[in-house]
Short mmCIF file of C-alpha atoms in Angstrom, two decimals:
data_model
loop_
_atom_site.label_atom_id
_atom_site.label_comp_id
_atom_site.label_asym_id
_atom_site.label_seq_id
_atom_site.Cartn_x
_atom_site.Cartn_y
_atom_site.Cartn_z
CA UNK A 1 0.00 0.00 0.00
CA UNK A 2 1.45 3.18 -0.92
CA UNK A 3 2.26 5.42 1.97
CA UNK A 4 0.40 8.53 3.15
CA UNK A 5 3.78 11.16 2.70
CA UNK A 6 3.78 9.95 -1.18
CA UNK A 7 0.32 11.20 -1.97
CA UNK A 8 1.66 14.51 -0.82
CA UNK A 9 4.62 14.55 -3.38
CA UNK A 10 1.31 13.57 -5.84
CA UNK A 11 -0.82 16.31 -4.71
CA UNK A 12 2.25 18.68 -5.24
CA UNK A 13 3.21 17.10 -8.74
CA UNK A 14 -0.70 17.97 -9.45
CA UNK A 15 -0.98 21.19 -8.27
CA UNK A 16 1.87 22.00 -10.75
CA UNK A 17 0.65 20.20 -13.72
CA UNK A 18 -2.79 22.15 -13.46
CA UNK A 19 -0.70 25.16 -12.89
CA UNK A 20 -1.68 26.26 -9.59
CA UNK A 21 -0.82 29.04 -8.10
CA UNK A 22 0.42 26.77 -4.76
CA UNK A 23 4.03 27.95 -3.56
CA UNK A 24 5.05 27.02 -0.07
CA UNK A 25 7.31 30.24 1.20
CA UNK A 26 10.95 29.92 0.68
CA UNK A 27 11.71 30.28 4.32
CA UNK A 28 9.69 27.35 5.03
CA UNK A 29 11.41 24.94 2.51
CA UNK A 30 14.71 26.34 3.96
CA UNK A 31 13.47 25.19 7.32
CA UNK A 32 11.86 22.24 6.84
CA UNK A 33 14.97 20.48 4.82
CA UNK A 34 17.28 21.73 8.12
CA UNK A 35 14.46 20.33 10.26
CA UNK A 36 14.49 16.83 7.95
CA UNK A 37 18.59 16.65 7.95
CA UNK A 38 18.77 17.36 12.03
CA UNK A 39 16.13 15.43 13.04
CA UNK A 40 17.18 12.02 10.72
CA UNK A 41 21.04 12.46 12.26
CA UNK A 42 19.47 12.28 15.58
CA UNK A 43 17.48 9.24 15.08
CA UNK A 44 20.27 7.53 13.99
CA UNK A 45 22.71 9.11 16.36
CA UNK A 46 20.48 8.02 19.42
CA UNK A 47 20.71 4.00 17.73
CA UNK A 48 24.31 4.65 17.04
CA UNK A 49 24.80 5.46 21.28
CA UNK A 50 23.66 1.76 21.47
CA UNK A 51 26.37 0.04 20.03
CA UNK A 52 29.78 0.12 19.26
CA UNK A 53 30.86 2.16 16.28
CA UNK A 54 34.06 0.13 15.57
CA UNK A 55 32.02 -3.07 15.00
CA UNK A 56 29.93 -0.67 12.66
CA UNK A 57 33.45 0.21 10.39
CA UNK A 58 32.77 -2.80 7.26
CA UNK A 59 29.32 -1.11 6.78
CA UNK A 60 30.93 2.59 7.06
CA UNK A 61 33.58 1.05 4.16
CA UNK A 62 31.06 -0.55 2.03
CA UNK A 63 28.81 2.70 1.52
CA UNK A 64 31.60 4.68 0.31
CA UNK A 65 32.83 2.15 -1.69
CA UNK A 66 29.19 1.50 -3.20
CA UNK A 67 28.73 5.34 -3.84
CA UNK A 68 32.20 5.62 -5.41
CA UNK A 69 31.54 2.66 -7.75
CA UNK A 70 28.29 3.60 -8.71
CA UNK A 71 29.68 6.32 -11.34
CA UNK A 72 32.49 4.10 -12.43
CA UNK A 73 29.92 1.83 -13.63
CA UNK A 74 27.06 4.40 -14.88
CA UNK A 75 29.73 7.26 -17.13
CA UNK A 76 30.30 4.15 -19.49
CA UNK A 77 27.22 3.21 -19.92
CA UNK A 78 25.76 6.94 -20.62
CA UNK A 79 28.61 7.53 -23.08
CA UNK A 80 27.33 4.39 -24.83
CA UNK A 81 24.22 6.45 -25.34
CA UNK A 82 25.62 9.29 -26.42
CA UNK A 83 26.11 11.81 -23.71
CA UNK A 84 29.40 14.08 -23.73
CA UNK A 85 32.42 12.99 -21.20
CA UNK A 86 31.10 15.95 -18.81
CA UNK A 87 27.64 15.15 -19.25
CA UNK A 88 27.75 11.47 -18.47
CA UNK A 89 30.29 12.14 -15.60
CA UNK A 90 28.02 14.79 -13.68
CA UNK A 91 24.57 12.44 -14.22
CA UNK A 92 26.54 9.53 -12.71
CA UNK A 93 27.59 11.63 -9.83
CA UNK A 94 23.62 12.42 -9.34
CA UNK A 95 23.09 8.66 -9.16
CA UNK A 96 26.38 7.85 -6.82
CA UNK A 97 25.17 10.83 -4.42
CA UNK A 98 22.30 10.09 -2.48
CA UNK A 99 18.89 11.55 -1.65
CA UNK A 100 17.97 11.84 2.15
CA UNK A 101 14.27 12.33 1.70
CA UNK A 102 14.03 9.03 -0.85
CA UNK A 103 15.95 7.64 2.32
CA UNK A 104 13.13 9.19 4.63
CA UNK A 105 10.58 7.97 2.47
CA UNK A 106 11.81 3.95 2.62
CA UNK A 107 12.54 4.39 6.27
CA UNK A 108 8.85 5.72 6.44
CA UNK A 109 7.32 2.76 4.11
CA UNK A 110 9.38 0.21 6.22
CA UNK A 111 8.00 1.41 9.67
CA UNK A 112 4.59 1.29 7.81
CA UNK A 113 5.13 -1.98 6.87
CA UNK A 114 5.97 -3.37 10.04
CA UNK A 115 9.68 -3.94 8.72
CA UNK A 116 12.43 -3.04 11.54
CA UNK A 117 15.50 -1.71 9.95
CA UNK A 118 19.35 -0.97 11.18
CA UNK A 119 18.24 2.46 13.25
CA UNK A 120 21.57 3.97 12.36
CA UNK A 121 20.86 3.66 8.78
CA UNK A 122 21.41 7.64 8.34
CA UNK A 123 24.63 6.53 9.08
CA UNK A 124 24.68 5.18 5.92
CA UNK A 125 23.29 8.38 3.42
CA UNK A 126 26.10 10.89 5.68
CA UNK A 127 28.56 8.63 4.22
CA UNK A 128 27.05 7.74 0.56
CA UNK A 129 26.64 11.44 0.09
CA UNK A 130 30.24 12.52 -0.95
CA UNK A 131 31.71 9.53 -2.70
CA UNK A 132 30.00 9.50 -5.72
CA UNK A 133 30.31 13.20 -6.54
CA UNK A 134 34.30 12.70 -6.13
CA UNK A 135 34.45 10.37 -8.34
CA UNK A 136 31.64 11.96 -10.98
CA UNK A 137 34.38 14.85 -10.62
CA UNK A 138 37.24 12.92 -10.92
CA UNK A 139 35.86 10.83 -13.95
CA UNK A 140 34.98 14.69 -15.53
CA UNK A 141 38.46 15.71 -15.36
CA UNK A 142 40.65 13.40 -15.61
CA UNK A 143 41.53 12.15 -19.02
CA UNK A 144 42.00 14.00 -22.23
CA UNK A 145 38.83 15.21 -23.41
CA UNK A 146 37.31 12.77 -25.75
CA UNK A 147 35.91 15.12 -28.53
CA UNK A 148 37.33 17.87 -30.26
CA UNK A 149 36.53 20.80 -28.62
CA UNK A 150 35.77 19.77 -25.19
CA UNK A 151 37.60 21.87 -22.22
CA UNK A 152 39.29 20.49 -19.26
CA UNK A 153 39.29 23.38 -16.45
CA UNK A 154 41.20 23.29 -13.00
CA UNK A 155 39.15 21.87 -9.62
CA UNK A 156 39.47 23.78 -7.08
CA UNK A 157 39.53 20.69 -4.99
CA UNK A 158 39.55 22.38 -1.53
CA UNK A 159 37.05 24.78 -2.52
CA UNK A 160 35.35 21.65 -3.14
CA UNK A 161 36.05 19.72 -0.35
CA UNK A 162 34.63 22.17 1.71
CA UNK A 163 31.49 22.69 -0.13
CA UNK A 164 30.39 18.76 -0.26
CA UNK A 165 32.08 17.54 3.40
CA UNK A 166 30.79 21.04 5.22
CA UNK A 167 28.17 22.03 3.36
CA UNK A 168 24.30 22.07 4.87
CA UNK A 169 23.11 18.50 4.37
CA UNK A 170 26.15 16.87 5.67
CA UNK A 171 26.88 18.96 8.46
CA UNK A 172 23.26 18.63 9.64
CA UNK A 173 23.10 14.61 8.97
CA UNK A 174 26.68 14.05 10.82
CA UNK A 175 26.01 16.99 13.33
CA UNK A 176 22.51 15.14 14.17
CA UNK A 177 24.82 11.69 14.00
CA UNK A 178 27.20 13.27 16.35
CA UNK A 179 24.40 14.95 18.91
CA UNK A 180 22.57 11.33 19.07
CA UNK A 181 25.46 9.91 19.95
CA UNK A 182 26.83 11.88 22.16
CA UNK A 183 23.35 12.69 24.24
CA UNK A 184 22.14 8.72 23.65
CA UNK A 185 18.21 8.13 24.26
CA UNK A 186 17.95 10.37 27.80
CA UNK A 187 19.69 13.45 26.68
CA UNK A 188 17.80 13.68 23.65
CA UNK A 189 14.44 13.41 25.05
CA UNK A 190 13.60 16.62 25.84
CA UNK A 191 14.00 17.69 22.31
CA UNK A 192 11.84 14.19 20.86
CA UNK A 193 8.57 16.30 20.68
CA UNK A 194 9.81 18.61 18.26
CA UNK A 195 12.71 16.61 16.39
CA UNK A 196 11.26 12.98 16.75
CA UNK A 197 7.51 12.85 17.09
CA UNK A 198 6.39 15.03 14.43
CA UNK A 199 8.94 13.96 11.84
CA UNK A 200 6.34 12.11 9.65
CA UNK A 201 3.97 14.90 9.03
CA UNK A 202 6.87 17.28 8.09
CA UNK A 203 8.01 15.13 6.27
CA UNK A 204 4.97 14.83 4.25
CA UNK A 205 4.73 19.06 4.00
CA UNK A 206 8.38 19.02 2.55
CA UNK A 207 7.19 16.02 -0.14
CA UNK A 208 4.46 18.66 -0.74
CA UNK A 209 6.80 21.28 -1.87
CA UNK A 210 9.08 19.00 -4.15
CA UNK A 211 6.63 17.13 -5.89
CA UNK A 212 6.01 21.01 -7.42
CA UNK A 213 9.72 21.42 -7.68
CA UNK A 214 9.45 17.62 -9.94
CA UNK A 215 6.06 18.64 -11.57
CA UNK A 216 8.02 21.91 -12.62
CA UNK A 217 10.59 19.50 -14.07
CA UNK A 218 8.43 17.29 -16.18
CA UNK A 219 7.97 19.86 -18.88
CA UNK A 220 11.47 19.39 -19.46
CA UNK A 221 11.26 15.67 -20.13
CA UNK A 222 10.33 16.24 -23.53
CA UNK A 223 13.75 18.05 -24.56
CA UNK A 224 15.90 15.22 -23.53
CA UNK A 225 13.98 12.72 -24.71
CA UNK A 226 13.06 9.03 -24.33
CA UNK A 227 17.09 7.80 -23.53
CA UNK A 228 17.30 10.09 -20.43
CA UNK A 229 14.01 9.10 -19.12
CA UNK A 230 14.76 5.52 -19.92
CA UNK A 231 18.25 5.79 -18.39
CA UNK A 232 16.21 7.38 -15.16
CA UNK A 233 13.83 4.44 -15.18
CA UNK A 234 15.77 1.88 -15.93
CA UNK A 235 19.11 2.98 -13.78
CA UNK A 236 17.68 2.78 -10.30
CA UNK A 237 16.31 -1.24 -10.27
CA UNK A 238 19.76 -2.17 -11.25
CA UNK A 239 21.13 -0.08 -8.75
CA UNK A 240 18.92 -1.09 -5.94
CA UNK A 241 20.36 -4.67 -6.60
CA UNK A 242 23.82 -3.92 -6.24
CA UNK A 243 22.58 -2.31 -3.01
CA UNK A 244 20.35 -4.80 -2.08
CA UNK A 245 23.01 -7.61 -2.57
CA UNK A 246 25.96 -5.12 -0.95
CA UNK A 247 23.54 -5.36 1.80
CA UNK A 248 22.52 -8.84 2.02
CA UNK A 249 26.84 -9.82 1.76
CA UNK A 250 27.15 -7.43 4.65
CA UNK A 251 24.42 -9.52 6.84
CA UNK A 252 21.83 -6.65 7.50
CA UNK A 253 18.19 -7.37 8.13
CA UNK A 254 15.50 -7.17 5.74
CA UNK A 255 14.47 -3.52 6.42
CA UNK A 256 18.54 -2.93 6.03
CA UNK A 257 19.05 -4.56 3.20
CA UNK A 258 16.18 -2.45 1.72
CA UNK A 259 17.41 0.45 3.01
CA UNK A 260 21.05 -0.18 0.94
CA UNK A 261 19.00 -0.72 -2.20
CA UNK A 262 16.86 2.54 -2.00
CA UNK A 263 20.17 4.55 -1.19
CA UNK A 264 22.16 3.09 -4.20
CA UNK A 265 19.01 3.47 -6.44
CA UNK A 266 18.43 7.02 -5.00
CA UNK A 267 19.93 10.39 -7.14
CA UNK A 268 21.19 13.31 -5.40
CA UNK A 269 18.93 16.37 -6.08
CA UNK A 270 20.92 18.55 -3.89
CA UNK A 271 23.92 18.02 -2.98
CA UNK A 272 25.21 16.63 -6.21
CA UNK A 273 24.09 19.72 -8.52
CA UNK A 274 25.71 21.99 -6.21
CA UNK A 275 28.77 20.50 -6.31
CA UNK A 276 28.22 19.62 -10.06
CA UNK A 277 27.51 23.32 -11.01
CA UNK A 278 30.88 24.35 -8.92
CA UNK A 279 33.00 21.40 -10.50
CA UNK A 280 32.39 20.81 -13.76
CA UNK A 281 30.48 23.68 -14.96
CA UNK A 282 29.92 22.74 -18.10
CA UNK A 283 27.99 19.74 -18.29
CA UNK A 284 24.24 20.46 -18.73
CA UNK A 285 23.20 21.11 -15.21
CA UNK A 286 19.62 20.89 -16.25
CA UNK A 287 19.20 17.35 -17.56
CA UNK A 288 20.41 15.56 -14.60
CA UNK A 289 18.00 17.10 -12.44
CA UNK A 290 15.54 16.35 -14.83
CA UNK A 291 16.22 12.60 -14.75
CA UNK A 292 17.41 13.07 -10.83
CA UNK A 293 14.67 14.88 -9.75
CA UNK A 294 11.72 14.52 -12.25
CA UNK A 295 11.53 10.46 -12.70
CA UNK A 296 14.13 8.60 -10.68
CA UNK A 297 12.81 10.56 -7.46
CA UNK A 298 8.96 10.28 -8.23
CA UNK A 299 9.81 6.39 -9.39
CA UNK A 300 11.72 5.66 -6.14
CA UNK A 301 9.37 6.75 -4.22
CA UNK A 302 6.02 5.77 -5.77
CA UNK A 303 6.95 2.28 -7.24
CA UNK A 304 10.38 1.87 -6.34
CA UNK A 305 10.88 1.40 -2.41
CA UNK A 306 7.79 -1.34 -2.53
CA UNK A 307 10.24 -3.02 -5.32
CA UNK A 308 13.13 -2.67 -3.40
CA UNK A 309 11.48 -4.24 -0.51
CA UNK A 310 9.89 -7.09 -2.63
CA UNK A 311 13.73 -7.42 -3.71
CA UNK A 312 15.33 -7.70 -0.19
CA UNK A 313 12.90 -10.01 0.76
CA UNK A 314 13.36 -12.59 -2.05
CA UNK A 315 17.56 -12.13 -1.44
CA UNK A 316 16.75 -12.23 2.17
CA UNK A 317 14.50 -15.56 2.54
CA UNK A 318 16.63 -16.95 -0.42
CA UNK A 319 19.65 -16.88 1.10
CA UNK B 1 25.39 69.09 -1.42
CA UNK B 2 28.59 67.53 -3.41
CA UNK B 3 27.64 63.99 -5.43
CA UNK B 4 30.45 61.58 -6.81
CA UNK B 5 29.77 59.79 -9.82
CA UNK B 6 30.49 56.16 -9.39
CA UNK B 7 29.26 52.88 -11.56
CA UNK B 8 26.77 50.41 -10.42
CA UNK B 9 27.64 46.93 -11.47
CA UNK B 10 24.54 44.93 -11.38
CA UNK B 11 24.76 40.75 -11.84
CA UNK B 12 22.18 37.81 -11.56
CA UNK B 13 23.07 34.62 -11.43
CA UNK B 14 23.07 31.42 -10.36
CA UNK B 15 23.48 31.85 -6.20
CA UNK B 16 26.21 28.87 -6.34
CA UNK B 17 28.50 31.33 -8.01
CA UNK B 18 28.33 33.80 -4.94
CA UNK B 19 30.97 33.09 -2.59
CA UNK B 20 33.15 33.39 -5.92
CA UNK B 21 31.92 36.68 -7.23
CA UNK B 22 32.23 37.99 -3.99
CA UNK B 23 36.24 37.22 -3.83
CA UNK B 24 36.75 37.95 -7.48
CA UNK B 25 34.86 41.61 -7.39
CA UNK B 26 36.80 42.32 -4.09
CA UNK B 27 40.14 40.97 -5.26
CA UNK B 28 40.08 43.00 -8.22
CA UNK B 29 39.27 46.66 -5.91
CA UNK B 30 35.26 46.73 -4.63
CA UNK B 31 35.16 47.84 -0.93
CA UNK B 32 31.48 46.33 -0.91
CA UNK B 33 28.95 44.65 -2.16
CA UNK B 34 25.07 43.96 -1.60
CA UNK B 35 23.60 40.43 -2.18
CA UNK B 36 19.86 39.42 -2.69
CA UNK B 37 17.74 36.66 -3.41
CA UNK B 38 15.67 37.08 -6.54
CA UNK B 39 13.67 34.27 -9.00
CA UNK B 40 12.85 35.09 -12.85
CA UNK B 41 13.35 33.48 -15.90
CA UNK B 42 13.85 34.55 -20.05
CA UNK B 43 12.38 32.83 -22.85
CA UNK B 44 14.94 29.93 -22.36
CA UNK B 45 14.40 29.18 -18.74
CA UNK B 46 12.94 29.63 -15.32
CA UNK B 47 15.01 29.87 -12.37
CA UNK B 48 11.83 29.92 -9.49
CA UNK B 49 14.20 29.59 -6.57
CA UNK B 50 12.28 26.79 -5.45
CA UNK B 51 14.99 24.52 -4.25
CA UNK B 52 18.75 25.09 -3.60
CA UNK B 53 19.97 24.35 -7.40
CA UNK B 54 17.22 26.66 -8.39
CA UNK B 55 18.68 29.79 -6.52
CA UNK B 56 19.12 32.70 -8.03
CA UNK B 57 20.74 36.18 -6.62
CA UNK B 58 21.35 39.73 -7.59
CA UNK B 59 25.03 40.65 -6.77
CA UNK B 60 24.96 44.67 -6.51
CA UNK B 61 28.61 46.61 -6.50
CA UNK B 62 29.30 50.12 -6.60
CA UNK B 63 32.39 51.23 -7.30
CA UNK B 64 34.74 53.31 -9.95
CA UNK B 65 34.20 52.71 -13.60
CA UNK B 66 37.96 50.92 -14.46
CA UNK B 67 37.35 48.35 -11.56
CA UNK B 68 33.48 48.03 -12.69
CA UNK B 69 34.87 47.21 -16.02
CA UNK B 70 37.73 45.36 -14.73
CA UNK B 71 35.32 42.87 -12.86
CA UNK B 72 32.77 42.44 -15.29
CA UNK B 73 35.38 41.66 -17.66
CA UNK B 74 36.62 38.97 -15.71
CA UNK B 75 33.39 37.52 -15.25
CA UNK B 76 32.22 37.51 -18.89
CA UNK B 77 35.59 35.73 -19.50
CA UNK B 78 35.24 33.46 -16.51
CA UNK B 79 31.71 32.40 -15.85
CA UNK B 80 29.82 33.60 -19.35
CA UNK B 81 30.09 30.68 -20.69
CA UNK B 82 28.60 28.13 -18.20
CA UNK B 83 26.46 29.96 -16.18
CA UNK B 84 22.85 31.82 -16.24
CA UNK B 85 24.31 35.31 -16.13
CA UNK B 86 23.11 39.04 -16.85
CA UNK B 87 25.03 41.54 -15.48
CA UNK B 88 24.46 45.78 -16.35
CA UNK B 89 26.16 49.15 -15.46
CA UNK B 90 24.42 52.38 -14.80
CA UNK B 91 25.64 55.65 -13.11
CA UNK B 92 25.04 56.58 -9.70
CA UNK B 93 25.90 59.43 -7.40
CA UNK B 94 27.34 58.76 -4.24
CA UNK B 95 27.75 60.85 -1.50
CA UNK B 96 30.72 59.30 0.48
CA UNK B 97 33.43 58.48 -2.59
CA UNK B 98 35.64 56.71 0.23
CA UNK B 99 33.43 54.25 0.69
CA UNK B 100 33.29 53.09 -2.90
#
């Protein structure tokens, strides 16, 4: 059954399509996304208070390795179809990057579901976020350029580094991370009614205000074409299994193991272009957000995370 | 009342070029500068400000002409080419030249 936050996103998506006037204020999407980043670092900072960290270090390894891998694998594959070496690099950066509120959504669909999962999971998106735009960047600009005419330009890599390792939504994931862990279960209870208990139902608002921000994007499906949007579609199953089976070889639980899938399927929608835009400036900014934001998000979270789930569970009981 | 003539160097862009501008325009002689947030769009595109990639801001400096034109030469060379950009001059008086 789909859950209650996606019919949000769908209302939002709707609203745009009949072009309504709806437009939740800027300040509001500014603090709802630092309300979303805090309050999923605490969650997992509180389980993370519970247990050893050390013993946690093979999972900490494995998500950065998954992230950087993921555009190793994808540039290839979208140069195949044609894209330039910029503009395959920066899309496969999108997809190696992660997106917190597809994370928020599965975590969501799993509690729905009745379907415990690692509680430190946001563990897991503080450290998928970076990889996979370093190496999107890396696969950019290293290399001669491969057509006549195409520029290779200078990173400012610690210009960089400080943008995508202090910038908002990591500092707020690992400062939440850090704050949980420190404070454990007790400390952090005087802050639960605000940070914990009304998570779901601002999380729902915030789905709201990007399915306009994705509705606003379908318009441009059109110029790109049936490739991208096949790429988008397509991209994300295959993904989820190399999550889903980085998962399962790591010995999570079901709810885990779905949780790995939905991050490796996920594309960053925020992080990534920012970095993107800074990095590699010339690759078409606008058609990975397009496939990032306007069908692999609205497919992970409509159609996908149920998939993912159906996936874990058939690795999980096969095993 | 005495006026100064100065030049004000108007640019909108995309807001993840800010921190950049900023240290550019001051490296090459603005005392100042004044930053907003703004949305619009041109027949091309529509930058609504909606989410953070979407951003858009309106980088005002007023200083002399030669370091007007020495900045916003350095940006059409430097960013032109990659980036949603529109940047104008027009004349202003000011009333403390120090300042600018």
């Amino acid at each position: 059954m789909i859950d209650v936050v996606v019919l949000f996103f769908l209302l939002g998506v709707f609203a745009r399509l009949v072009k309504s006037d709806l437009r939740l204020p800027e300040p509001l999407y500014e603090t709802l996304s630092i309300y979303l980043l805090l309050a999923i670092g605490l969650k997992g900072g509180i389980e993370l208070s519970k247990q050893p960290v050390l013993d946690l270090l093979p999972q900490m390894l494995a998500c950065m390795a998954l992230g950087f891998a993921i555009p190793l694998v994808l540039t290839p594959v979208l140069r195949l179809m044609g894209l330039s070496r910029v503009d395959a690099a920066s899309m496969a950066a999108h997809y190696g990057s992660v997106s917190v509120v597809t994370f928020a959504v599965a975590s969501a669909y799993l509690a729905a579901q009745g379907v415990p999962a690692e509680s430190h999971a946001a563990l897991w998106v503080a450290l998928m976020e970076a990889p996979g735009i370093v190496a999107g960047i890396l696969l950019a600009r290293l290399g001669a350029p491969s057509r006549p005419g195409e520029e290779t330009q200078g990173v400012n890599w610690r210009e960089l580094a400080h943008d995508v390792f202090l910038g908002k939504s990591v500092l707020l994931l690992a400062g939440g991370l850090l704050i949980g862990t420190l404070m454990g279960e007790a400390g952090t209870a005087p802050i639960a009614p605000v940070f914990l208990v009304p998570f779901k139902g601002l999380l729902a608002l915030f789905l709201l205000e990007l399915g306009l921000v994705a509705g606003g994007r379908l318009g441009e499906l059109r110029r790109y074409g049936v490739r991208i949007v096949g790429f988008a579609l397509v991209a994300p199953p295959f993904l989820a299994m190399a999550g889903a089976l980085t998962g399962w070889a790591l010995g999570l639980s079901l709810g885990g193991v779905t949780i790995m899938a939905t991050l490796a399927a996920s594309a960053s929608y925020i992080a990534a272009p920012t970095a993107m835009r800074m990095a590699v400036p010339e690759a078409n900014a606008a058609l990975s957000i397009t496939a990032a934001l306007g069908v692999t998000f609205p497919f992970n979270i409509v159609l996908g995370v149920p998939l993912y789930l159906e996936m874990a569970r058939w690795l999980v009981s096969g095993a | 009342m005495e006026k100064f003539a100065r030049t004000l160097l108007v640019l909108i862009t995309e807001s993840a070029l800010e921190k950049r501008l900023i240290a550019d325009s001051q490296r090459l002689g603005a005392h100042g500068y004044t930053v907003h947030d703004v949305r619009g769009g041109s027949r091309l595109s529509t930058r609504e400000a909606l989410w953070e990639a979407d951003r858009s801001i309106e980088l005002k400096l007023i200083c002399s002409p030669e370091v007007a034109d020495a900045i916003a030469a350095h940006v059409m060379a430097t960013y032109i080419p990659h980036y949603s950009l529109t940047l104008y001059f027009a004349s202003v008086d000011v009333l403390r030249p120090e300042k600018f």
